[in-house]
Short mmCIF file of N, CA and C and ligand atoms in Angstrom, two decimals:
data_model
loop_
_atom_site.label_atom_id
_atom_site.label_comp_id
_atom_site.label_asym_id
_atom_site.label_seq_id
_atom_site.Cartn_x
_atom_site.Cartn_y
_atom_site.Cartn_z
N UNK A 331 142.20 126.09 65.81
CA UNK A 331 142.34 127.54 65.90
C UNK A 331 140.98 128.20 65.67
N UNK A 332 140.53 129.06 66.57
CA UNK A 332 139.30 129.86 66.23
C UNK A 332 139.33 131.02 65.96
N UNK A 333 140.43 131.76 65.68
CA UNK A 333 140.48 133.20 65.51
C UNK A 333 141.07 133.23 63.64
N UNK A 334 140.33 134.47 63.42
CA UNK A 334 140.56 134.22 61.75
C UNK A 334 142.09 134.87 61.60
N UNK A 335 142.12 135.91 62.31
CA UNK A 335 143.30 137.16 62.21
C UNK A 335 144.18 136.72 63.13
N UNK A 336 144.91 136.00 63.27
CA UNK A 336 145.84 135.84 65.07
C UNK A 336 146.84 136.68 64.69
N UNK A 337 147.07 137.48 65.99
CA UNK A 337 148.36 138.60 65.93
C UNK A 337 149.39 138.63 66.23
N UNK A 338 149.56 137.44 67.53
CA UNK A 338 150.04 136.71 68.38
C UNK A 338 150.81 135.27 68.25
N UNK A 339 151.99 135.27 68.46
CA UNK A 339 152.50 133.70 68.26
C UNK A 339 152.24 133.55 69.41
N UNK A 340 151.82 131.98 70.35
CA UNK A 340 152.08 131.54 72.24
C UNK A 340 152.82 130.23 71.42
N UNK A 341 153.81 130.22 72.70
CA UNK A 341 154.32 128.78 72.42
C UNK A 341 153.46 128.17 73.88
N UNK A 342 153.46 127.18 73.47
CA UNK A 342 152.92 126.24 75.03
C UNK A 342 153.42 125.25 75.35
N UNK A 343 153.35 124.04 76.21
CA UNK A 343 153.77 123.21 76.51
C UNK A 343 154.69 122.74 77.69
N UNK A 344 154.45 121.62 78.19
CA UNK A 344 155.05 121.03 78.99
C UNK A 344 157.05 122.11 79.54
N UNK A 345 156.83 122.22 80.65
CA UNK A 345 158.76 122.25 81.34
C UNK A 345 159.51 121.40 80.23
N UNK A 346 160.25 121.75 79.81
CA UNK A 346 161.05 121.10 79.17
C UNK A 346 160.92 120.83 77.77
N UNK A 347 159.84 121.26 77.16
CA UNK A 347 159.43 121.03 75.95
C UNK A 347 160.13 122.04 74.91
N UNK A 348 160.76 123.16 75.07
CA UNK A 348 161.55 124.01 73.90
C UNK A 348 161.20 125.60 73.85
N UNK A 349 160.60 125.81 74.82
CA UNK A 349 159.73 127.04 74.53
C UNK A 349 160.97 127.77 74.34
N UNK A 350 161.80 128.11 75.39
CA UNK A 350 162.19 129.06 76.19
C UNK A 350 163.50 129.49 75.27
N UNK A 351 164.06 128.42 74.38
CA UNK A 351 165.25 128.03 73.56
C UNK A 351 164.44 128.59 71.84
N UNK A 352 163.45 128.49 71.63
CA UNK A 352 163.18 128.51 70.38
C UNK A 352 161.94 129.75 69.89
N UNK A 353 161.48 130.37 71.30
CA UNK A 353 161.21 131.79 71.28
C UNK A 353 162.12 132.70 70.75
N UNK A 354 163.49 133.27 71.14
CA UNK A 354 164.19 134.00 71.12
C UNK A 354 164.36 133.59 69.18
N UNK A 355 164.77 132.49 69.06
CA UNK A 355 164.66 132.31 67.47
C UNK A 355 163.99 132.87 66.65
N UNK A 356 162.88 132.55 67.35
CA UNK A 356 161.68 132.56 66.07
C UNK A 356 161.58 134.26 66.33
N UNK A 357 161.22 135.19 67.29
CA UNK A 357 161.48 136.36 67.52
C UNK A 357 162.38 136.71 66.38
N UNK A 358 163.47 136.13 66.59
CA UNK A 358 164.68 136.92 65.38
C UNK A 358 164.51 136.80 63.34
N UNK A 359 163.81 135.55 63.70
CA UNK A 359 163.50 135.13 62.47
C UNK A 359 162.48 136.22 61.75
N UNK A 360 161.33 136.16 62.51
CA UNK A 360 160.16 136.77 62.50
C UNK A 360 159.99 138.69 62.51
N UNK A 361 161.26 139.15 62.91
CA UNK A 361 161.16 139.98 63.58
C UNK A 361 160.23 141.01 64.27
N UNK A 362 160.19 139.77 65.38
CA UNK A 362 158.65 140.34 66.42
C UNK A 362 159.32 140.13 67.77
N UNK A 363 158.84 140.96 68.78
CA UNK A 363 159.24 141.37 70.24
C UNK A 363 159.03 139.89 70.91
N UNK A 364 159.82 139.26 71.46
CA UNK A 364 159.01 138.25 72.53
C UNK A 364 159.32 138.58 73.79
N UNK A 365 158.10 137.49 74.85
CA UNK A 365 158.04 137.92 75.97
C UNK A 365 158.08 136.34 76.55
N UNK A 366 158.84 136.39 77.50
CA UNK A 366 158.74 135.13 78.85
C UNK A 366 158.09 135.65 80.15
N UNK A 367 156.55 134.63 80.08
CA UNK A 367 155.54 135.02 80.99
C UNK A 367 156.58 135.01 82.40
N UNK A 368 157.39 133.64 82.56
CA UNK A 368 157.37 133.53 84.09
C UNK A 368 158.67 134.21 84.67
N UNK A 369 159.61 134.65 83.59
CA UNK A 369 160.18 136.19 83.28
C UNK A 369 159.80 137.44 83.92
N UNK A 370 158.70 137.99 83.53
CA UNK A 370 158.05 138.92 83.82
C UNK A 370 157.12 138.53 85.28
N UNK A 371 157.18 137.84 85.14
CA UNK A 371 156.46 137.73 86.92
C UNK A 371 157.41 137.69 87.77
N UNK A 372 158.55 137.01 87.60
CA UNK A 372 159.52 137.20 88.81
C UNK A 372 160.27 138.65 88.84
N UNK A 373 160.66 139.14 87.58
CA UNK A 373 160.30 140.48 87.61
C UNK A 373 160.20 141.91 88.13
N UNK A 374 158.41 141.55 88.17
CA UNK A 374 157.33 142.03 89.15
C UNK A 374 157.20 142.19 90.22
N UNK A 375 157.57 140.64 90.58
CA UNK A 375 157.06 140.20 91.80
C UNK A 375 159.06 140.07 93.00
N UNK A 376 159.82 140.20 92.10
CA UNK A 376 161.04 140.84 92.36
C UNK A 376 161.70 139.56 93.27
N UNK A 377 160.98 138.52 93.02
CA UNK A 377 161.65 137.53 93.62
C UNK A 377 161.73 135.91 92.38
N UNK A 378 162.35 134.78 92.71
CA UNK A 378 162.24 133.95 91.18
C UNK A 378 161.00 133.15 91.49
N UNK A 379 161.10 132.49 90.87
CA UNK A 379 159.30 132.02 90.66
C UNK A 379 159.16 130.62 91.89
N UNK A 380 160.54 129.70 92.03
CA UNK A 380 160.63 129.22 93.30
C UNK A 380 159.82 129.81 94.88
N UNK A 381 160.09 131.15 94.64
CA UNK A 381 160.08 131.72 95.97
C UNK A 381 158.77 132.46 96.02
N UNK A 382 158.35 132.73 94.60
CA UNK A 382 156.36 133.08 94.16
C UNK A 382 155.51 132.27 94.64
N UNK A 383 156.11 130.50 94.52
CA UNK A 383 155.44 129.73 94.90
C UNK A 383 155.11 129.50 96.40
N UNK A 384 156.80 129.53 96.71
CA UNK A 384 156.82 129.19 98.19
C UNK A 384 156.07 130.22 99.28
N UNK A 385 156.00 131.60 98.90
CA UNK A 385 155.65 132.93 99.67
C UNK A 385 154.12 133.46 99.74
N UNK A 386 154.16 132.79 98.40
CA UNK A 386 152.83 133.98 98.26
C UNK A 386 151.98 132.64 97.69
N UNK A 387 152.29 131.33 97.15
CA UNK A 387 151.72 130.56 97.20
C UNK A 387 151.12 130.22 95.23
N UNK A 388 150.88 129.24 94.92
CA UNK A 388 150.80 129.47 93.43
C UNK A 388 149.24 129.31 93.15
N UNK A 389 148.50 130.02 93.56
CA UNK A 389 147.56 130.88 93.02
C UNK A 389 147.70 131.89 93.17
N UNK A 390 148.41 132.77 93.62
CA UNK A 390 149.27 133.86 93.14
C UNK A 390 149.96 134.01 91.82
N UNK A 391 150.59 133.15 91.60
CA UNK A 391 151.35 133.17 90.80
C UNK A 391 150.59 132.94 88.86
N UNK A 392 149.48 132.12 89.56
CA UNK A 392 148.47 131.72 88.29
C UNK A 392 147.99 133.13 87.81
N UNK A 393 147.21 134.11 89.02
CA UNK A 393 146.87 134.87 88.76
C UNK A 393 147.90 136.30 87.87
N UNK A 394 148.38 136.22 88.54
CA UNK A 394 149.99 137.25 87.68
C UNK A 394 150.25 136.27 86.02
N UNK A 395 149.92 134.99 86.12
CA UNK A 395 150.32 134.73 84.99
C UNK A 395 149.19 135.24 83.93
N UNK A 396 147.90 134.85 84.44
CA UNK A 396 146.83 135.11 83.56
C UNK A 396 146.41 136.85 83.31
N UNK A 397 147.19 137.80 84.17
CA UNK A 397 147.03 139.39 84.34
C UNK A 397 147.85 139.47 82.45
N UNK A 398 149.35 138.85 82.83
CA UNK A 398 150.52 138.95 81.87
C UNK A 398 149.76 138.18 80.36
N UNK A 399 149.35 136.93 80.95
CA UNK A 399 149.12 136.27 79.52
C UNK A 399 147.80 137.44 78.76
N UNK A 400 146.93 137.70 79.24
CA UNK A 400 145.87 138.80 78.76
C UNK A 400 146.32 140.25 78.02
N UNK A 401 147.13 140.58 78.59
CA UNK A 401 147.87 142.06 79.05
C UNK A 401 148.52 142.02 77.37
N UNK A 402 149.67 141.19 77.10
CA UNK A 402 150.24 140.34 75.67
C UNK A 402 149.15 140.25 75.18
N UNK A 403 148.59 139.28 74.78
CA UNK A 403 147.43 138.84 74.08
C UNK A 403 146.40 140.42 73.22
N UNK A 404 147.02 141.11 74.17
CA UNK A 404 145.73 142.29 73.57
C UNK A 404 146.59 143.27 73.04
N UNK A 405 148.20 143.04 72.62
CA UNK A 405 149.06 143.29 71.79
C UNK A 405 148.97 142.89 70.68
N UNK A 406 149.73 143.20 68.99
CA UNK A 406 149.99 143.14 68.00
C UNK A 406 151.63 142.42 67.92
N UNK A 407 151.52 141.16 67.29
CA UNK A 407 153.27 141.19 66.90
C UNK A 407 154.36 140.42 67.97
N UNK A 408 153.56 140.40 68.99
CA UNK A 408 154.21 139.35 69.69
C UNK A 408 154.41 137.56 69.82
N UNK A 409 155.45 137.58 70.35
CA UNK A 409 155.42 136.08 70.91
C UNK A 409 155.58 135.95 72.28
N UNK A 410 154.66 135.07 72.63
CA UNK A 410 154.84 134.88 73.68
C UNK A 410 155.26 133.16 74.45
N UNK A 411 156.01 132.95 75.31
CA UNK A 411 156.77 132.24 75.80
C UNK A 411 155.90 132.16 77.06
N UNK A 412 154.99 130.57 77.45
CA UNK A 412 153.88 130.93 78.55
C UNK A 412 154.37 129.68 79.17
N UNK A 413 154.76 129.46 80.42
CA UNK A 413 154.71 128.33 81.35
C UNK A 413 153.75 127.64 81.16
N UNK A 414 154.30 126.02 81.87
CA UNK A 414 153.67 124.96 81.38
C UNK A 414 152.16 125.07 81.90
N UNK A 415 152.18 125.73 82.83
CA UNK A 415 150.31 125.91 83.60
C UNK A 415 149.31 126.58 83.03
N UNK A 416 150.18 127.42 81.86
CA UNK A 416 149.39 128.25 81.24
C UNK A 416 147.89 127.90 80.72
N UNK A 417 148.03 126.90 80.39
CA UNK A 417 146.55 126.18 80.11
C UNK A 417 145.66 125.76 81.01
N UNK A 418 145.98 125.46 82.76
CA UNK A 418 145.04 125.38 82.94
C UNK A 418 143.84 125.92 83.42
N UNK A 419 143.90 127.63 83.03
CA UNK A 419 143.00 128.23 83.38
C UNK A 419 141.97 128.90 82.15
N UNK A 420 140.60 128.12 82.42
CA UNK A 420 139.83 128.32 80.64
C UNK A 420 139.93 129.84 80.32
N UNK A 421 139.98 131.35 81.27
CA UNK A 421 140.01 132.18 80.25
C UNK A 421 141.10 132.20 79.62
N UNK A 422 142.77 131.67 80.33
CA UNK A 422 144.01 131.54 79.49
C UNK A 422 143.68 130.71 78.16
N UNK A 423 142.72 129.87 78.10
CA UNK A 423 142.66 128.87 77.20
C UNK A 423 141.70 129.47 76.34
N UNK A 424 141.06 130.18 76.69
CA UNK A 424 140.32 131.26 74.84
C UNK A 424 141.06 132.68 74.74
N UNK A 425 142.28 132.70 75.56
CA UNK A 425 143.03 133.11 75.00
C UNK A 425 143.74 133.39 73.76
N UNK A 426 144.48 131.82 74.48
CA UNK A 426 145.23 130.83 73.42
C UNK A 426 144.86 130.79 72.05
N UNK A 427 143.53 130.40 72.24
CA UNK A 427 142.93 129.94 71.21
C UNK A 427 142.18 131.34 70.04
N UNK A 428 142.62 132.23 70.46
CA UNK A 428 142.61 133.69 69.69
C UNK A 428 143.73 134.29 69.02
N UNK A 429 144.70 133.43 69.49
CA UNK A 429 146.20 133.46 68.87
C UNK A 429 146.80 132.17 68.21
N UNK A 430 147.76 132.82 67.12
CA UNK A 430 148.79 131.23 67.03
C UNK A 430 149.38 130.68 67.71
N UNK A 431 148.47 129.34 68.47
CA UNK A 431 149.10 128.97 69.71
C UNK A 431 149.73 127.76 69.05
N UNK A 432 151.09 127.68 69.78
CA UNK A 432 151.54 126.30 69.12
C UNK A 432 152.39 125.45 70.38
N UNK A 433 152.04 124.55 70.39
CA UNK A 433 151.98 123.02 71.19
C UNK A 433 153.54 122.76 70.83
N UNK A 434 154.36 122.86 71.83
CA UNK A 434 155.99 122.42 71.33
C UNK A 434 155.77 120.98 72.27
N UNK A 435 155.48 119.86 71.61
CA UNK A 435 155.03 118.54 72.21
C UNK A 435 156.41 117.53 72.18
N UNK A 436 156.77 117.15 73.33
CA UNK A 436 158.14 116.68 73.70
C UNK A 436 157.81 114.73 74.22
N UNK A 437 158.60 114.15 74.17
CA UNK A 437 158.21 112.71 74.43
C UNK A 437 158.83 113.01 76.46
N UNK A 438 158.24 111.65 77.19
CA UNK A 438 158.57 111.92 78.85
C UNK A 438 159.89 111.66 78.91
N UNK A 439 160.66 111.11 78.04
CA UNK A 439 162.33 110.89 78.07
C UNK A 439 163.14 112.19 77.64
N UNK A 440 162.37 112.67 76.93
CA UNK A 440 162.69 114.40 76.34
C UNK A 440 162.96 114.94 77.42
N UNK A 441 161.74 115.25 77.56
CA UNK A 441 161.62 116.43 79.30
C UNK A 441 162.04 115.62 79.82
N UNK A 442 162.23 114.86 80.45
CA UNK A 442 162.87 114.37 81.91
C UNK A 442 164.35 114.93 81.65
N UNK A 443 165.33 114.41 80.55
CA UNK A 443 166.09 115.17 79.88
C UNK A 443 166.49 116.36 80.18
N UNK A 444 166.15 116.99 79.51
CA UNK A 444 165.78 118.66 79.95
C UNK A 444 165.56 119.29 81.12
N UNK A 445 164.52 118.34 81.86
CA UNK A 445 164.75 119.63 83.26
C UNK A 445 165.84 119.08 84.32
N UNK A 446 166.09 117.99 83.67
CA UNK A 446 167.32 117.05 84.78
C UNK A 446 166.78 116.78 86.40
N UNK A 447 167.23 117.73 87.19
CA UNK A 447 167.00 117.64 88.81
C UNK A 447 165.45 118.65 89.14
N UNK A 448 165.23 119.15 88.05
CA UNK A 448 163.94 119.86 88.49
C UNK A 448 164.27 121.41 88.67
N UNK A 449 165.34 121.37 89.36
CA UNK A 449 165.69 122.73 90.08
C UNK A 449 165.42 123.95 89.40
N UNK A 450 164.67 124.77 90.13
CA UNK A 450 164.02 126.26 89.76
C UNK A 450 162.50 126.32 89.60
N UNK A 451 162.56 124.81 89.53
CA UNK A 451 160.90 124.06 89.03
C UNK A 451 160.21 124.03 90.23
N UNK A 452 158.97 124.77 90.83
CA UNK A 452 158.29 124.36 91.73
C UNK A 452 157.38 122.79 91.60
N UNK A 453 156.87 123.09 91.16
CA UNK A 453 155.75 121.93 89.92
C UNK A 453 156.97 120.38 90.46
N UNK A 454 158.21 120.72 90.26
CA UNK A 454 158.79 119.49 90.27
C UNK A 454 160.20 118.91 91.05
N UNK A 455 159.24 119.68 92.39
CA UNK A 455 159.98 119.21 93.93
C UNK A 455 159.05 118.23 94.41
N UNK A 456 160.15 117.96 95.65
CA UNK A 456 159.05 116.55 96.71
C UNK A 456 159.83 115.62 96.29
N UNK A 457 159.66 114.41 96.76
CA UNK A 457 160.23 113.04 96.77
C UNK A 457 159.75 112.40 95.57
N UNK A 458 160.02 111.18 95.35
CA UNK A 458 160.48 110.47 94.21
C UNK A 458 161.00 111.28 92.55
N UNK A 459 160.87 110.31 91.59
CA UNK A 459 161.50 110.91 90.67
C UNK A 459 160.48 112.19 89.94
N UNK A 460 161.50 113.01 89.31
CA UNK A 460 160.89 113.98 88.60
C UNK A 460 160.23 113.39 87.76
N UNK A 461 160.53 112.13 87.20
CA UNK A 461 160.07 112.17 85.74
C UNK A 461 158.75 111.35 86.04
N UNK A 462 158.27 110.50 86.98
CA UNK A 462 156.68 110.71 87.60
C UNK A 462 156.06 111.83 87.58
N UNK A 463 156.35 113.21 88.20
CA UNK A 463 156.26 114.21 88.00
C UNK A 463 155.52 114.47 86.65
N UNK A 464 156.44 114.99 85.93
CA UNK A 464 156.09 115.02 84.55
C UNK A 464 155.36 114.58 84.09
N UNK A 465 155.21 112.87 84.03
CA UNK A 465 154.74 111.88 83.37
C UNK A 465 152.85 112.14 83.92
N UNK A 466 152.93 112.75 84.78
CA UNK A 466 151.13 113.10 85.98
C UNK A 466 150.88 114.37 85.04
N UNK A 467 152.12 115.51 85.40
CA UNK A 467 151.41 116.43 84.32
C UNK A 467 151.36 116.06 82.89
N UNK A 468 152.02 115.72 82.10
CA UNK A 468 151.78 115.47 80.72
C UNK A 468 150.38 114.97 80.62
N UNK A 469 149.91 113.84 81.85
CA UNK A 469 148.44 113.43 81.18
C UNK A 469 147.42 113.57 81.44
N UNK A 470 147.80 115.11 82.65
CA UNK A 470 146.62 115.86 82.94
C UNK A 470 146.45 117.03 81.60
N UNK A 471 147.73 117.75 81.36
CA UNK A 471 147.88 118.61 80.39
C UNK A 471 147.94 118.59 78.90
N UNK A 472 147.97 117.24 78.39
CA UNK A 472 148.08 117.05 76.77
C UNK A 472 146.90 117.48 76.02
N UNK A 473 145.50 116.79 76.96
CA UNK A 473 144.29 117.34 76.25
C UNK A 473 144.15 119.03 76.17
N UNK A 474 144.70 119.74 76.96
CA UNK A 474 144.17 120.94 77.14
C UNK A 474 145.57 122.02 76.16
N UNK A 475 146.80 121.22 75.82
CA UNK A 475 147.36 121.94 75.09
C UNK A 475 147.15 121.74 73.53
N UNK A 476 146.55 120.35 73.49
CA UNK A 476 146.12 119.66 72.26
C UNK A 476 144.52 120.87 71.98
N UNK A 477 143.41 121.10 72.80
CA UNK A 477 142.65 122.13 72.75
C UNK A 477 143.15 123.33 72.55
N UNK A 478 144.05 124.12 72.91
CA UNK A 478 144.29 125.60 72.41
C UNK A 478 145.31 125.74 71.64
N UNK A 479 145.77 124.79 70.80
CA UNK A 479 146.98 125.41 70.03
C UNK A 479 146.30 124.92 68.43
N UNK A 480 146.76 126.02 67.27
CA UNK A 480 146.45 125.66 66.19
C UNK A 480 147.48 124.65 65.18
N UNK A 481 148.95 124.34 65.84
CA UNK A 481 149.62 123.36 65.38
C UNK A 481 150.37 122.56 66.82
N UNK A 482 151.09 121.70 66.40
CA UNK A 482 151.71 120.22 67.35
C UNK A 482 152.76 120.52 66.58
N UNK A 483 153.98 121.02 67.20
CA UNK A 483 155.11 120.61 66.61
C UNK A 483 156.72 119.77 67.81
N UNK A 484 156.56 118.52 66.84
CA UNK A 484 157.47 117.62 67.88
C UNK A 484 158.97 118.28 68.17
N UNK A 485 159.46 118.25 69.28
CA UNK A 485 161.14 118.72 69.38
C UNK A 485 161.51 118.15 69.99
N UNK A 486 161.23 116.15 70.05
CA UNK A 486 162.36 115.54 70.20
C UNK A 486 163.57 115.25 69.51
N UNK A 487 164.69 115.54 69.53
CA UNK A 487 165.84 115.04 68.82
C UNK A 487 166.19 116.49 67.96
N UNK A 488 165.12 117.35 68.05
CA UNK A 488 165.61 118.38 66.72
C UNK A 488 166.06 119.38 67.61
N UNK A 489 167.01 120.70 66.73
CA UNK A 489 167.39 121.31 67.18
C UNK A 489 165.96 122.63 67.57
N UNK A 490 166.57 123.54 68.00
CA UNK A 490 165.85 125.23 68.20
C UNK A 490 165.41 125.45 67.05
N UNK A 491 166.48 125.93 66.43
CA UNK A 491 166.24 126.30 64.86
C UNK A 491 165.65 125.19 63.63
N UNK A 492 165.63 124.04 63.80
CA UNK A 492 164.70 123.24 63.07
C UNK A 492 163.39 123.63 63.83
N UNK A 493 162.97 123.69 65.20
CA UNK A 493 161.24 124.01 65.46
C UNK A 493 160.98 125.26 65.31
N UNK A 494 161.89 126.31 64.91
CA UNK A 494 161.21 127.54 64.73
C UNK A 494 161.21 127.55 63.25
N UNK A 495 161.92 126.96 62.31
CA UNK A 495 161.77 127.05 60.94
C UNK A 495 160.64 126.17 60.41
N UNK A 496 160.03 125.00 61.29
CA UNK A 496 159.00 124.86 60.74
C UNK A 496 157.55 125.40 61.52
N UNK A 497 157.64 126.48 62.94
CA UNK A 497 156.63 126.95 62.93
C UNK A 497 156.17 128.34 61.57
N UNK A 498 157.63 128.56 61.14
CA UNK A 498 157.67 129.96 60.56
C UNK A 498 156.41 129.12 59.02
N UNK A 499 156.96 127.98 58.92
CA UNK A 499 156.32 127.12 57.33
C UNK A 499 154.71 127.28 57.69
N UNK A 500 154.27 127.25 58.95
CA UNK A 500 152.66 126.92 58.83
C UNK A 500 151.81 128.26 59.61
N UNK A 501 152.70 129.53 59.22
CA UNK A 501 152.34 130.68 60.03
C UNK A 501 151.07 131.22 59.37
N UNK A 502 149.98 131.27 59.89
CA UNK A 502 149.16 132.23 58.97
C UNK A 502 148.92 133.18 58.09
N UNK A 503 148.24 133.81 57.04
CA UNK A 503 148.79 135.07 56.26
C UNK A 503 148.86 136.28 57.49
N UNK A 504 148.20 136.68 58.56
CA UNK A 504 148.33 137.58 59.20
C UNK A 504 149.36 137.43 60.00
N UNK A 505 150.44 136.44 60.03
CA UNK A 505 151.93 136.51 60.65
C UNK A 505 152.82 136.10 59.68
N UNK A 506 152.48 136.18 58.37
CA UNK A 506 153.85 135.49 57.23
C UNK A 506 154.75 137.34 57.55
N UNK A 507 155.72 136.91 57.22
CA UNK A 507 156.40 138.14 57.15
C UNK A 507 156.37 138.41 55.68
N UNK A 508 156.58 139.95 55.52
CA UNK A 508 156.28 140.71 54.41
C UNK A 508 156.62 139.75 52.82
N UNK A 509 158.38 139.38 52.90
CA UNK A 509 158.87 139.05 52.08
C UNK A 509 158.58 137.93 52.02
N UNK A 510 157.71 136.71 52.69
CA UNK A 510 157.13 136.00 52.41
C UNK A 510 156.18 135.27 50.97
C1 LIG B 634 154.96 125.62 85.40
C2 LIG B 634 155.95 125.78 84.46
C3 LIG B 634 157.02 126.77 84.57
C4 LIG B 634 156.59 127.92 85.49
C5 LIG B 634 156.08 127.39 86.79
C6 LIG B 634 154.87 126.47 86.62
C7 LIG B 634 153.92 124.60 85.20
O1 LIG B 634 157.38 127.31 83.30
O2 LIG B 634 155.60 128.69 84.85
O3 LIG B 634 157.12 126.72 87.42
O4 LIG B 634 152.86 124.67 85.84
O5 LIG B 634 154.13 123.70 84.33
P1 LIG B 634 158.17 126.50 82.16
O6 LIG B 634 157.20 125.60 81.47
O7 LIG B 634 158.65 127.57 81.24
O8 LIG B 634 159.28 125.77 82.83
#
């Protein structure tokens, strides 16, 4: 982590890794606003993120992510919920790294798990199995989520509410909540 003050929770990580299930938690826990980046782009962009990809092509879609991930970021009090690509663009990644970014790090039997058939997933159409898929991004993407996040927290086998109760344990003083 390089920022002294982070204002900001990001969850990150891999499709399938917990974001999307353990945002809304920790939001409630925390009581802070959250936001789902690829949410707000389809949105926007008034179509689902399948059809962002297919239409307008996904550097489009990078770019709307990195408008949104910035846009948050220069907020107070949020969490934010960022697709798995979110990292690979370096200004998203000193972003990150200006906030409590935290790594929801899943094993390839996890996610494969989890996203099942892929479906809704651009990233994880085409022929053979998804979980090749995955298994290409995980080991293009581990170094670069392992670089912008200030904790690793595992959510294989655990529930929602076990990974948001122990991001709440290692929150900084500028995100403990009051009664803390
Ligand atoms: C992507 C992950 C997706 C979504 C888009 C691209 C990726 O979000 O942003 O399909 O590059 O890994 P989730 O990680 O929330 O599924």
């Amino acid at each position: 982590m390089t920022a002294n003050q982070p204002e900001n929770i990001c969850l990150i990580g891999l499709m399938g890794s917990g974001k999307s299930s353990v945002a809304p938690l920790l939001a409630e826990l925390l009581d802070m606003e959250h936001v789902d980046l690829d949410k707000e782009i389809a949105l926007r962009q008034g179509r689902t993120i399948m059809m962002v990809f297919a239409d307008q092509g996904e550097e489009t879609f990078r770019q709307e992510e990195q408008v949104l991930l910035q846009h948050h970021c220069g907020r107070d009090g949020m969490i934010i919920d960022c697709g798995g690509g979110v990292v690979l663009a370096a200004g998203n990644r000193h972003c990150l790294q200006r906030n409590f970014t935290v790594y929801l790090k899943a094993g390839l039997e996890t996610l494969a798990d989890r996203v099942g058939t892929g479906a809704g997933r651009p990233l994880l159409q085409g022929d053979g199995p998804v979980k090749d898929r995955l298994a290409a991004l995980l080991a293009e993407r581990e170094p670069l989520y392992r670089e912008c996040s200030a904790i690793a927290v595992p959510t294989d086998d655990r529930t929602p509410a076990e990974i948001a109760a122990e991001i709440v344990s290692h929150l900084p003083a500028s995100l403990k909540p009051a009664a803390q």
